[in-house]
Structures are given as C-alpha cells and as structure tokens.
Short mmCIF file of C-alpha atoms in Angstrom, two decimals:
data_model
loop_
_atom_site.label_atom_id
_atom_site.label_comp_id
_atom_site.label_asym_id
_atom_site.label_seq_id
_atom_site.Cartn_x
_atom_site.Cartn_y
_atom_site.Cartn_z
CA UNK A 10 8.52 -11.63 -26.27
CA UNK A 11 8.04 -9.47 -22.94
CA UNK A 12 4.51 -9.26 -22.42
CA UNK A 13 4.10 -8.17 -19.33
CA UNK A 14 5.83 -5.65 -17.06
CA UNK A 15 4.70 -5.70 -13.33
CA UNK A 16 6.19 -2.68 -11.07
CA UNK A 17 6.37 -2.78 -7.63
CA UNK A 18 4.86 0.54 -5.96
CA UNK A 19 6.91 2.30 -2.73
CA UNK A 20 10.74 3.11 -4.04
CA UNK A 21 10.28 2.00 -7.70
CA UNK A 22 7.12 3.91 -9.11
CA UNK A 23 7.11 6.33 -6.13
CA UNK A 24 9.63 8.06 -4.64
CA UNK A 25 8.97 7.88 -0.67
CA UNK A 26 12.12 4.86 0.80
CA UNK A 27 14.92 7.32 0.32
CA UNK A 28 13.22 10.38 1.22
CA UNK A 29 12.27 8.49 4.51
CA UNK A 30 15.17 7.44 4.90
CA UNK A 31 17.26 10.81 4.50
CA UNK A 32 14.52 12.83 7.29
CA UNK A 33 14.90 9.74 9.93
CA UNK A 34 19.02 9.57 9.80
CA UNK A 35 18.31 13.35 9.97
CA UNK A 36 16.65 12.70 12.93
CA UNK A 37 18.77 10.72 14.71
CA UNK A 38 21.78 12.53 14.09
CA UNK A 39 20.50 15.13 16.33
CA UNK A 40 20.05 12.75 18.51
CA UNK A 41 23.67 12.25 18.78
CA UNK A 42 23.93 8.91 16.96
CA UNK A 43 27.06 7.90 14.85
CA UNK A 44 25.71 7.82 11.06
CA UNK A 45 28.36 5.13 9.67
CA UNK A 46 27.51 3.29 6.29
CA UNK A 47 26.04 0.26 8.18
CA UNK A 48 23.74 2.56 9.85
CA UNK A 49 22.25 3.92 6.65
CA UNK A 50 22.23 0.42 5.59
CA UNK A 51 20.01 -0.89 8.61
CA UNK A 52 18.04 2.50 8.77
CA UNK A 53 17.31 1.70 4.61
CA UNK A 54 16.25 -1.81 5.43
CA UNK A 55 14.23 -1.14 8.36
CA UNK A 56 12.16 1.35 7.35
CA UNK A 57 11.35 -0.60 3.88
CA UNK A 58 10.00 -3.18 6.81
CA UNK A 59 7.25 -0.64 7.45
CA UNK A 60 6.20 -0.41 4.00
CA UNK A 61 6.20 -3.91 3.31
CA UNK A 62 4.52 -5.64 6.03
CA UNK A 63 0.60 -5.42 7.27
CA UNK A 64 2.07 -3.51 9.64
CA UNK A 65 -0.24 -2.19 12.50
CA UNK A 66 1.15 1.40 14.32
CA UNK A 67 2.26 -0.60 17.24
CA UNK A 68 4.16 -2.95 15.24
CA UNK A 69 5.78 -0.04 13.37
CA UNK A 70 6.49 1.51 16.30
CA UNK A 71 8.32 -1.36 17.81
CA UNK A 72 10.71 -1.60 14.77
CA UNK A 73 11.22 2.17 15.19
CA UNK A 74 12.49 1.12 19.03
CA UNK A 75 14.57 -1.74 18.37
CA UNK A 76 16.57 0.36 15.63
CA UNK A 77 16.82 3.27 17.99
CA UNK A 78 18.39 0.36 20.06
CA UNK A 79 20.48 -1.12 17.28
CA UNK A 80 22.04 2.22 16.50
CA UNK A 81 22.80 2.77 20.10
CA UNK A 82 20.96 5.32 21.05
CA UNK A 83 20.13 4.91 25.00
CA UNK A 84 16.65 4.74 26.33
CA UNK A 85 15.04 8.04 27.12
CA UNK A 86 16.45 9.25 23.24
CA UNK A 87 14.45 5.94 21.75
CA UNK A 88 11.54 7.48 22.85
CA UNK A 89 12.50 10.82 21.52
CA UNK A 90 12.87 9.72 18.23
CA UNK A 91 9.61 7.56 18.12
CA UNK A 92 7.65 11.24 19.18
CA UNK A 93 10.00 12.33 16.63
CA UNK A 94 9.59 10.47 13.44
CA UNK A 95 6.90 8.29 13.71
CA UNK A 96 4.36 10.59 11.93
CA UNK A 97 6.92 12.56 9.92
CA UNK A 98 7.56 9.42 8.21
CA UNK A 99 3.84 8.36 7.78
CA UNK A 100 3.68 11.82 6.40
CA UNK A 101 6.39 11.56 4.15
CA UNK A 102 4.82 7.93 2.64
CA UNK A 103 1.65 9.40 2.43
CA UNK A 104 2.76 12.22 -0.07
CA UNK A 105 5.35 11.00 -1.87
CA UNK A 106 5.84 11.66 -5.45
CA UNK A 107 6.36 9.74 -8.39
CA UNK A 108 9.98 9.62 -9.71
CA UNK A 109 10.97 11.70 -13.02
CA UNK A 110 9.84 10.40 -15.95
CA UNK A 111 8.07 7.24 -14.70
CA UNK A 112 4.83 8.19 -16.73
CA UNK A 113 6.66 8.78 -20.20
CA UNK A 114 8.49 5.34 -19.52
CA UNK A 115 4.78 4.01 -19.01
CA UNK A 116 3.68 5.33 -22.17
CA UNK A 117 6.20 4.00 -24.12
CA UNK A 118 5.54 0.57 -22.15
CA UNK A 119 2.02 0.85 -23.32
CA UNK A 120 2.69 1.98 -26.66
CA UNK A 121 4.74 -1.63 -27.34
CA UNK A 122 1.55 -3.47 -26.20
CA UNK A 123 3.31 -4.58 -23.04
CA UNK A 124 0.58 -4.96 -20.73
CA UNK A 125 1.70 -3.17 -17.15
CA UNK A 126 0.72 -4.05 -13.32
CA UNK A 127 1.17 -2.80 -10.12
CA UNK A 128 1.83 -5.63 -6.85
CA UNK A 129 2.26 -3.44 -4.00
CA UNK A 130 1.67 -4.51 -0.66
CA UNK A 131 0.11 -1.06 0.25
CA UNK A 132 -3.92 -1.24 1.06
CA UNK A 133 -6.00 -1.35 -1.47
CA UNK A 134 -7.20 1.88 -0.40
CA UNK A 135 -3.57 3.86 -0.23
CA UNK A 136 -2.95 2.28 -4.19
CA UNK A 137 -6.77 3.78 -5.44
CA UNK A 138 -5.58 7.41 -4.15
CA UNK A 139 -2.53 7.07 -5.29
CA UNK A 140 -3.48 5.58 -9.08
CA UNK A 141 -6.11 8.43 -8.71
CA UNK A 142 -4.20 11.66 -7.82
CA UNK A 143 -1.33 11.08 -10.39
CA UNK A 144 -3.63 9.47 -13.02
CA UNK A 145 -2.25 6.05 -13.53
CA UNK A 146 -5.22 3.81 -14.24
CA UNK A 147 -5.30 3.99 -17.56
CA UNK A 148 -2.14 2.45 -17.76
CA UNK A 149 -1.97 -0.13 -15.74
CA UNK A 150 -4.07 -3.17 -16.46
CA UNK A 151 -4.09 -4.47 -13.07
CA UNK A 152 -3.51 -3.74 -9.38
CA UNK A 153 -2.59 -6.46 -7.07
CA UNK A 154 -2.57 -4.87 -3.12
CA UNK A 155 -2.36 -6.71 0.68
CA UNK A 156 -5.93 -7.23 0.36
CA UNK A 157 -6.38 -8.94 -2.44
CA UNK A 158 -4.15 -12.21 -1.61
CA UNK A 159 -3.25 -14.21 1.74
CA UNK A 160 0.56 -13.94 1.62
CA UNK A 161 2.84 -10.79 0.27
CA UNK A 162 6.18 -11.16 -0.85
CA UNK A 163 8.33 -12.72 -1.21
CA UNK A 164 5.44 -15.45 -1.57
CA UNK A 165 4.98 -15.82 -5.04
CA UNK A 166 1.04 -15.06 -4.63
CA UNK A 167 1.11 -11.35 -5.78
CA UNK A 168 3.19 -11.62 -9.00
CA UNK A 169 1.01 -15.15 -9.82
CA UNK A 170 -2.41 -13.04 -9.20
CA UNK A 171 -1.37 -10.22 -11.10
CA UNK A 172 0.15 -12.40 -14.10
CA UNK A 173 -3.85 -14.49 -13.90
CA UNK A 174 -5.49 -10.68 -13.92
CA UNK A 175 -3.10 -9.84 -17.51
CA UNK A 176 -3.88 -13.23 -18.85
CA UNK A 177 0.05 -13.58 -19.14
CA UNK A 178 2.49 -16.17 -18.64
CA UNK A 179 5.00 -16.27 -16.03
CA UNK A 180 7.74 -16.97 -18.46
CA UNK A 181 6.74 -13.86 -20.75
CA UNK A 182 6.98 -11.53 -17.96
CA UNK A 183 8.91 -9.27 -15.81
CA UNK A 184 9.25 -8.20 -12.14
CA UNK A 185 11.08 -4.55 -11.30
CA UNK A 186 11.08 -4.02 -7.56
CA UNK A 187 13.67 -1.96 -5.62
CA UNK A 188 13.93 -4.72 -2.79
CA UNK A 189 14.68 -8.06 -2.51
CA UNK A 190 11.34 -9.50 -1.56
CA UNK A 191 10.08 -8.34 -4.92
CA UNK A 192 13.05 -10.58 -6.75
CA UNK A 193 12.41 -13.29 -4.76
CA UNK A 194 8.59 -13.35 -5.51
CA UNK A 195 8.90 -12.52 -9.20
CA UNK A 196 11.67 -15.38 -9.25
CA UNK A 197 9.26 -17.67 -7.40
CA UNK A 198 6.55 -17.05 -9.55
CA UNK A 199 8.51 -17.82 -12.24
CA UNK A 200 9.20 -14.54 -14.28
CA UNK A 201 12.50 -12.18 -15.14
CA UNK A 202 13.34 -9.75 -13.20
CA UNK A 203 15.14 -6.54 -12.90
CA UNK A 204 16.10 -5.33 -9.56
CA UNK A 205 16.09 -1.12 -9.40
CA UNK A 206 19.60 -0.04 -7.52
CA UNK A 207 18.39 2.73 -5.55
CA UNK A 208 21.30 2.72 -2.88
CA UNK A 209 19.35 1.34 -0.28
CA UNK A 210 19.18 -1.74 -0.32
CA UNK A 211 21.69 -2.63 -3.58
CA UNK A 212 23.56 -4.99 -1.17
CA UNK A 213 20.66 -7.44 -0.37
CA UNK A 214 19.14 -6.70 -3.80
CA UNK A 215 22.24 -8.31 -5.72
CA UNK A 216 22.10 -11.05 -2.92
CA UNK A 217 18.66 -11.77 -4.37
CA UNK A 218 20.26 -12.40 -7.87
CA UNK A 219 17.84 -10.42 -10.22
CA UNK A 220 18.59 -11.47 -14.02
CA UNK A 221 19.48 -7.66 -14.52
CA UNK A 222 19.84 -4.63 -12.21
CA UNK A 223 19.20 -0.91 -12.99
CA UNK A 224 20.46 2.39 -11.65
CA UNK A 225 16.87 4.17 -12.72
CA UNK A 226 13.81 3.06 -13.87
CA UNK A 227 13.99 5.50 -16.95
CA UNK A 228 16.20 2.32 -18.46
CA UNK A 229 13.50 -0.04 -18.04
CA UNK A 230 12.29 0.24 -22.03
CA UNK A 231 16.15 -0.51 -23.07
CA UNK A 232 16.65 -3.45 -21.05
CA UNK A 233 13.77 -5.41 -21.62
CA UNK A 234 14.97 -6.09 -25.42
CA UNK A 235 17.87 -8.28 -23.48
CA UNK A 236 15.00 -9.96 -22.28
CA UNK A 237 13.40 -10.15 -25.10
CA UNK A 238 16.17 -12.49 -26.49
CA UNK A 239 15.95 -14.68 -23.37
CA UNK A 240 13.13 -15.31 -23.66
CA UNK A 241 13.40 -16.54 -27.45
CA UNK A 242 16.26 -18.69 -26.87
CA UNK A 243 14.16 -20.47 -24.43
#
C-alpha cells in the first residue's frame, strides 16, 4: 500500500510559479516583447530556475538578463526589466498562497494513515514561516529543505532523506512535484510518482515520464488507489 506521500513545496502546495510567471510576461510586454507560446514556455522554466537552485541575488539576476536576452529584448530594456521585476517577483514568492483545497486533501491524506512530507529546496528558514503562517506542521511528518542535504534535485538525496525521516520505503511511496526535477529525483530514489500539470512546464514534465500526471492536486486522494494496485502486483 501507499505509505507515504511526499509534496514538493513552490507550484504544487503553494501557489507562487504561475502567479510569477503571469506579473513578469506582464512585464515584459510593456516592454515591447512578442509574448508567443515559446516565450511563456521559457519565461515558465526560467523563473522555476530561481526557485529551485541555491540561488544567490546575483545569480538570479543573471538568469533574469539572459532571458531578457533570449526574448529579444535589446540592452538598455534588459536592465529595465531587472529594476522592474526583480523584487516584484521575490515579493510575489514570498507571499504566495496555498492552492484551494490543499489542506482538506491533507486531511484526508492523514486520515488514511499515509504519512506526508515536504522536499522543497527553499531554506529551511522560508519552509518554518511558511509551515507556520498556514499551519501545516501538524500534518506533515517531515520537512526536507536545501539545508538539510548536499545535493537538490533531481539528485535523489531529498526524496531518500525524507523517505529515512518517515521510516518508509522507497517502493511504498510517492513523489508529486509540478517540475521535472522532482520526477526525476522521486524516480531516482526509487518511488511513484505523479507529476502536477500546471501549464508551465507540462511539456518537460511528460518528458520526465511520471507514472501518472494530474491537472490539480485536489485528485491526489483518487489516484493514489491506482497506485495502490501497483504496488501489490509488485
């Protein structure tokens, strides 16, 4: 059976990648760039960089420029939209909310016995406020941040560290992550996962070949009884 449900944070639990990325193509299109679908695709991917890496502000900053550059904006309006966006987005990450009905779909997580994690590769400080101001510790059973292993995903560190912290198996477990590096480290590491199509990135998600892919994260509960014969026939 599915013991063990482990959730990345930023664009699966909380709602902050597409919000991002809606205010900077807002952004830029006053700037006078062409929005085409390949440009929301980059924009999605790029800024999911920032919330994935140890990124420091200069690093961040850097992407911001060389997508200014890959969208074609010229060089004095690169600099416009780093003065532009730079903190908006930080803003926007820092006080995002949690998607509708993520806590019910908890609960009823919780009330199966399925044991629940977070592997985020926010600070461990960011996760505490955030588990603190919407009142998630007492349902998840373990945090796994940047600080707490060497390598983030897609190494397989996170998921294995969070999976030693539940006292769970890899094979009775699941990953749900909104971009491909969680898929690939749940997959490394061994467990099922479920890839969350949030528009963004649903291209390289599929690419990542999650055992099962979801339109919300409300379906979560349903799902995992698919898994749950899997994982008997095993």
């Amino acid at each position: 059976m599915v013991s063990a449900v482990l959730f990345d944070l930023d664009g699966t639990i909380l709602n902050c990648v597409e919000p991002m990325s809606m205010e900077f193509i807002k952004i830029v299109k006053k700037l006078g760039a062409d929005i085409t679908d390949e440009v929301r695709k980059r924009v999605g991917d790029n800024l999911g960089e920032i919330l994935i890496r140890k990124s420091s502000p200069i690093a961040e900053i850097s992407l911001l420029w060389r997508l200014g550059r890959t969208i074609g904006l010229p060089f004095f309006k690169r600099i416009v939209l780093i003065f532009l966006s730079y903190s908006r987005l930080k803003e926007i990450a820092n006080n995002s909310s949690l998607f509708d009905g993520v806590i019910e779909m908890l609960q009823v997580l919780k009330q199966r016995g399925i044991k629940l994690a977070v592997v985020t590769t926010r600070s461990k400080k960011d996760v505490s406020m955030i588990m603190k101001k919407f009142s998630l510790e007492k349902l998840f059973d373990a945090v796994v941040t940047r600080d707490d292993v060497r390598f983030g995903k897609p190494s397989p560190e996170p998921v294995i560290l969070a999976l030693k912290r539940l006292n769970v198996n890899a094979i009775d477990a699941v990953v749900v992550g909104d971009m491909p590096t969680d898929i690939e480290s749940g997959k490394r590491a061994g467990t099922k996962t479920i890839a969350l199509m949030t528009g963004l990135f649903n291209e390289s998600l599929l690419e990542a070949v999650p055992d099962i892919a979801v339109n919300s994260i409300l379906e979560i509960p349903k799902v995992l009884n698919q898994f749950e014969e899997i994982i008997e026939n095993q």
